[in-house]
PDB file of C-alpha atoms in Angstrom:
ATOM      1  CA  MET A   1     -51.219 -58.426  15.973  1.00 42.00           C
ATOM      2  CA  VAL A   2     -48.719 -55.238  15.977  1.00 45.00           C
ATOM      3  CA  ASP A   3     -47.747 -54.029  19.468  1.00 47.00           C
ATOM      4  CA  SER A   4     -48.954 -50.337  18.819  1.00 48.00           C
ATOM      5  CA  GLN A   5     -47.023 -49.223  21.827  1.00 52.00           C
ATOM      6  CA  ARG A   6     -43.778 -50.830  19.902  1.00 60.00           C
ATOM      7  CA  SER A   7     -41.395 -48.993  17.841  1.00 73.00           C
ATOM      8  CA  ASN A   8     -39.592 -51.286  15.357  1.00 89.00           C
ATOM      9  CA  ARG A   9     -35.760 -50.391  15.458  1.00 93.00           C
ATOM     10  CA  MET A  10     -33.561 -51.875  12.557  1.00 95.00           C
ATOM     11  CA  LEU A  11     -30.008 -51.621  12.417  1.00 97.00           C
ATOM     12  CA  MET A  12     -28.517 -52.177   8.794  1.00 97.00           C
ATOM     13  CA  VAL A  13     -24.955 -53.017   8.614  1.00 98.00           C
ATOM     14  CA  GLU A  14     -23.907 -51.675   4.997  1.00 97.00           C
ATOM     15  CA  ASP A  15     -20.566 -50.530   4.020  1.00 96.00           C
ATOM     16  CA  GLU A  16     -21.501 -49.357   0.554  1.00 95.00           C
ATOM     17  CA  ALA A  17     -22.645 -45.834   0.759  1.00 95.00           C
ATOM     18  CA  GLY A  18     -24.568 -45.778  -2.487  1.00 95.00           C
ATOM     19  CA  ASP A  19     -26.605 -49.314  -1.349  1.00 94.00           C
ATOM     20  CA  ALA A  20     -27.681 -47.765   1.927  1.00 96.00           C
ATOM     21  CA  ARG A  21     -28.846 -45.262   0.705  1.00 96.00           C
ATOM     22  CA  LEU A  22     -31.306 -47.399  -1.735  1.00 95.00           C
ATOM     23  CA  LEU A  23     -32.547 -49.629   1.522  1.00 94.00           C
ATOM     24  CA  GLN A  24     -32.955 -46.644   3.156  1.00 94.00           C
ATOM     25  CA  LEU A  25     -35.313 -44.877   0.406  1.00 95.00           C
ATOM     26  CA  ALA A  26     -37.051 -48.717   0.018  1.00 95.00           C
ATOM     27  CA  ILE A  27     -37.647 -48.757   3.234  1.00 91.00           C
ATOM     28  CA  ARG A  28     -39.561 -45.345   3.282  1.00 90.00           C
ATOM     29  CA  GLN A  29     -40.950 -45.905   0.249  1.00 94.00           C
ATOM     30  CA  SER A  30     -42.806 -49.712   1.088  1.00 91.00           C
ATOM     31  CA  GLY A  31     -44.661 -48.456   3.859  1.00 87.00           C
ATOM     32  CA  PHE A  32     -43.833 -49.710   6.732  1.00 80.00           C
ATOM     33  CA  SER A  33     -42.428 -47.815   9.565  1.00 82.00           C
ATOM     34  CA  ALA A  34     -39.313 -48.827  11.428  1.00 87.00           C
ATOM     35  CA  ASP A  35     -36.795 -46.543  12.872  1.00 91.00           C
ATOM     36  CA  ILE A  36     -32.909 -47.435  11.442  1.00 93.00           C
ATOM     37  CA  ASP A  37     -29.694 -47.053  12.525  1.00 94.00           C
ATOM     38  CA  HIS A  38     -27.152 -47.863  10.209  1.00 95.00           C
ATOM     39  CA  VAL A  39     -23.239 -48.577  10.716  1.00 95.00           C
ATOM     40  CA  TRP A  40     -20.551 -48.830   7.636  1.00 95.00           C
ATOM     41  CA  ASP A  41     -18.479 -52.555   8.901  1.00 94.00           C
ATOM     42  CA  GLY A  42     -18.805 -55.193  11.565  1.00 94.00           C
ATOM     43  CA  TYR A  43     -16.854 -53.510  13.792  1.00 94.00           C
ATOM     44  CA  GLU A  44     -18.942 -50.384  13.901  1.00 94.00           C
ATOM     45  CA  ALA A  45     -22.160 -52.823  14.283  1.00 95.00           C
ATOM     46  CA  LEU A  46     -20.556 -54.932  17.797  1.00 94.00           C
ATOM     47  CA  ASP A  47     -19.395 -51.815  19.286  1.00 93.00           C
ATOM     48  CA  TYR A  48     -23.102 -49.954  18.878  1.00 94.00           C
ATOM     49  CA  LEU A  49     -24.635 -53.464  19.526  1.00 95.00           C
ATOM     50  CA  ARG A  50     -22.599 -53.759  23.176  1.00 92.00           C
ATOM     51  CA  ARG A  51     -23.049 -50.100  23.417  1.00 89.00           C
ATOM     52  CA  ALA A  52     -19.046 -49.143  23.187  1.00 85.00           C
ATOM     53  CA  GLY A  53     -17.250 -45.539  23.284  1.00 69.00           C
ATOM     54  CA  GLN A  54     -19.092 -42.857  24.285  1.00 61.00           C
ATOM     55  CA  GLN A  55     -21.587 -42.415  21.312  1.00 64.00           C
ATOM     56  CA  ARG A  56     -23.079 -45.016  21.850  1.00 67.00           C
ATOM     57  CA  GLN A  57     -23.665 -45.754  25.276  1.00 71.00           C
ATOM     58  CA  ARG A  58     -27.633 -45.472  24.651  1.00 76.00           C
ATOM     59  CA  ALA A  59     -27.361 -47.239  21.944  1.00 80.00           C
ATOM     60  CA  PRO A  60     -31.211 -48.756  21.299  1.00 88.00           C
ATOM     61  CA  ARG A  61     -31.125 -52.668  20.791  1.00 92.00           C
ATOM     62  CA  PRO A  62     -32.379 -53.383  17.423  1.00 95.00           C
ATOM     63  CA  ASP A  63     -35.609 -56.022  16.849  1.00 94.00           C
ATOM     64  CA  LEU A  64     -33.513 -56.853  13.486  1.00 96.00           C
ATOM     65  CA  ILE A  65     -30.243 -56.524  11.945  1.00 98.00           C
ATOM     66  CA  VAL A  66     -29.847 -56.358   8.271  1.00 98.00           C
ATOM     67  CA  LEU A  67     -26.689 -58.158   6.780  1.00 98.00           C
ATOM     68  CA  ASP A  68     -23.994 -56.942   4.107  1.00 97.00           C
ATOM     69  CA  LEU A  69     -21.600 -59.464   3.944  1.00 95.00           C
ATOM     70  CA  LYS A  70     -19.088 -58.173   1.994  1.00 93.00           C
ATOM     71  CA  MET A  71     -17.586 -55.629   4.102  1.00 93.00           C
ATOM     72  CA  PRO A  72     -13.885 -54.141   4.772  1.00 90.00           C
ATOM     73  CA  ARG A  73     -12.147 -55.162   8.519  1.00 91.00           C
ATOM     74  CA  LEU A  74     -15.199 -57.805   9.212  1.00 94.00           C
ATOM     75  CA  SER A  75     -16.717 -59.636   6.881  1.00 94.00           C
ATOM     76  CA  GLY A  76     -20.110 -60.212   7.701  1.00 96.00           C
ATOM     77  CA  LEU A  77     -19.729 -63.855   7.885  1.00 97.00           C
ATOM     78  CA  ASP A  78     -17.317 -62.453  10.844  1.00 97.00           C
ATOM     79  CA  PHE A  79     -20.122 -60.501  12.473  1.00 97.00           C
ATOM     80  CA  LEU A  80     -22.739 -63.163  12.521  1.00 97.00           C
ATOM     81  CA  ALA A  81     -19.836 -65.639  13.843  1.00 98.00           C
ATOM     82  CA  LEU A  82     -19.249 -62.787  16.434  1.00 97.00           C
ATOM     83  CA  ILE A  83     -22.888 -62.504  17.387  1.00 97.00           C
ATOM     84  CA  LYS A  84     -24.350 -65.587  17.729  1.00 97.00           C
ATOM     85  CA  GLN A  85     -21.664 -67.043  20.030  1.00 97.00           C
ATOM     86  CA  ASP A  86     -22.492 -63.853  22.319  1.00 96.00           C
ATOM     87  CA  GLY A  87     -25.388 -64.437  25.328  1.00 94.00           C
ATOM     88  CA  ASP A  88     -26.347 -61.121  25.007  1.00 92.00           C
ATOM     89  CA  LEU A  89     -27.206 -60.433  21.268  1.00 95.00           C
ATOM     90  CA  ARG A  90     -27.532 -63.971  19.768  1.00 95.00           C
ATOM     91  CA  ALA A  91     -31.653 -63.616  19.759  1.00 95.00           C
ATOM     92  CA  ILE A  92     -31.154 -60.580  17.208  1.00 96.00           C
ATOM     93  CA  PRO A  93     -32.373 -61.927  13.730  1.00 97.00           C
ATOM     94  CA  VAL A  94     -30.375 -61.110  10.987  1.00 98.00           C
ATOM     95  CA  VAL A  95     -31.221 -61.101   7.632  1.00 98.00           C
ATOM     96  CA  VAL A  96     -28.126 -60.741   5.476  1.00 98.00           C
ATOM     97  CA  PHE A  97     -28.675 -58.984   2.388  1.00 97.00           C
ATOM     98  CA  SER A  98     -26.214 -59.387  -0.164  1.00 96.00           C
ATOM     99  CA  SER A  99     -25.646 -59.378  -4.012  1.00 94.00           C
ATOM    100  CA  SER A 100     -23.585 -62.590  -3.132  1.00 95.00           C
ATOM    101  CA  LEU A 101     -25.016 -65.872  -4.959  1.00 96.00           C
ATOM    102  CA  LEU A 102     -22.690 -68.282  -3.582  1.00 97.00           C
ATOM    103  CA  GLU A 103     -24.115 -71.225  -2.267  1.00 98.00           C
ATOM    104  CA  THR A 104     -20.726 -71.244   0.255  1.00 98.00           C
ATOM    105  CA  ASP A 105     -22.020 -67.978   1.410  1.00 97.00           C
ATOM    106  CA  VAL A 106     -25.761 -68.359   1.924  1.00 98.00           C
ATOM    107  CA  ARG A 107     -25.177 -72.048   3.613  1.00 98.00           C
ATOM    108  CA  SER A 108     -22.492 -70.233   5.855  1.00 98.00           C
ATOM    109  CA  ALA A 109     -24.985 -67.635   6.854  1.00 98.00           C
ATOM    110  CA  TYR A 110     -27.599 -70.327   8.164  1.00 98.00           C
ATOM    111  CA  GLU A 111     -25.026 -72.546   9.253  1.00 98.00           C
ATOM    112  CA  LEU A 112     -23.913 -68.951  11.265  1.00 98.00           C
ATOM    113  CA  GLY A 113     -27.281 -68.285  12.530  1.00 98.00           C
ATOM    114  CA  ALA A 114     -28.765 -66.235  10.042  1.00 98.00           C
ATOM    115  CA  ALA A 115     -32.342 -65.366   9.884  1.00 98.00           C
ATOM    116  CA  GLY A 116     -32.857 -65.452   5.788  1.00 98.00           C
ATOM    117  CA  TYR A 117     -31.014 -64.349   3.086  1.00 98.00           C
ATOM    118  CA  LEU A 118     -32.203 -61.822   0.659  1.00 97.00           C
ATOM    119  CA  ILE A 119     -30.279 -61.094  -2.641  1.00 97.00           C
ATOM    120  CA  LYS A 120     -30.092 -57.537  -3.353  1.00 96.00           C
ATOM    121  CA  PRO A 121     -32.050 -57.092  -6.665  1.00 96.00           C
ATOM    122  CA  ALA A 122     -30.952 -55.060  -9.297  1.00 93.00           C
ATOM    123  CA  ASP A 123     -34.268 -53.132  -9.993  1.00 96.00           C
ATOM    124  CA  PHE A 124     -35.231 -51.002  -7.533  1.00 96.00           C
ATOM    125  CA  GLN A 125     -39.437 -51.708  -8.015  1.00 97.00           C
ATOM    126  CA  GLU A 126     -38.190 -54.902  -6.922  1.00 97.00           C
ATOM    127  CA  LEU A 127     -36.445 -53.938  -4.011  1.00 97.00           C
ATOM    128  CA  ILE A 128     -39.214 -51.950  -2.402  1.00 96.00           C
ATOM    129  CA  SER A 129     -41.225 -55.111  -2.399  1.00 96.00           C
ATOM    130  CA  MET A 130     -38.520 -57.085  -1.206  1.00 96.00           C
ATOM    131  CA  VAL A 131     -38.147 -54.687   1.808  1.00 95.00           C
ATOM    132  CA  ARG A 132     -42.392 -54.217   2.535  1.00 95.00           C
ATOM    133  CA  ILE A 133     -42.260 -58.384   2.982  1.00 96.00           C
ATOM    134  CA  LEU A 134     -39.409 -58.419   5.225  1.00 95.00           C
ATOM    135  CA  GLY A 135     -40.770 -55.246   7.237  1.00 93.00           C
ATOM    136  CA  GLU A 136     -44.505 -57.634   6.879  1.00 94.00           C
ATOM    137  CA  TYR A 137     -43.221 -60.362   8.105  1.00 95.00           C
ATOM    138  CA  TRP A 138     -40.277 -58.914  10.673  1.00 93.00           C
ATOM    139  CA  PHE A 139     -42.453 -56.411  12.122  1.00 91.00           C
ATOM    140  CA  THR A 140     -46.113 -57.269  11.646  1.00 90.00           C
ATOM    141  CA  LEU A 141     -45.978 -61.236  12.063  1.00 93.00           C
ATOM    142  CA  VAL A 142     -43.477 -62.003  13.809  1.00 91.00           C
ATOM    143  CA  ARG A 143     -43.299 -61.814  17.795  1.00 89.00           C
ATOM    144  CA  LEU A 144     -40.160 -60.762  18.835  1.00 82.00           C
ATOM    145  CA  PRO A 145     -38.876 -60.317  22.305  1.00 79.00           C
ATOM    146  CA  HIS A 146     -38.962 -57.082  24.227  1.00 75.00           C
ATOM    147  CA  ASN A 147     -35.549 -55.544  24.059  1.00 68.00           C
ATOM    148  CA  ASP A 148     -34.570 -54.116  26.778  1.00 58.00           C
TER     149      ASP A 148
END
């Protein structure tokens, strides 16, 4: 059952502007409602989650993190390892959203605590369908802890 007083908040960690725009568009067209914050890499995501810096002091805690793996500066796997070791952040579910088909990436993501691993589809309609299912699962079916 959906908590009608709760706003669904997603943090998208994606370094490719085109992929970020497509994912945001697919979310809007998928029919589920979520407030989406976007950061460009793992370091920005850590700052966001830890509310570091003047601009991030009031950053809301996301209900779900959608994470790209292949990013400059701090890779998605390194980011995942860091937040899953952090007692304040480890409960936030992280779904990897990557173009990598490598079994080593899939295995590593799960071993580091990913809640799921999705392959970015090439077709936009498939992306909308995937995002709809993702939203229904995480924001309708699953009970998530309340954020502070």
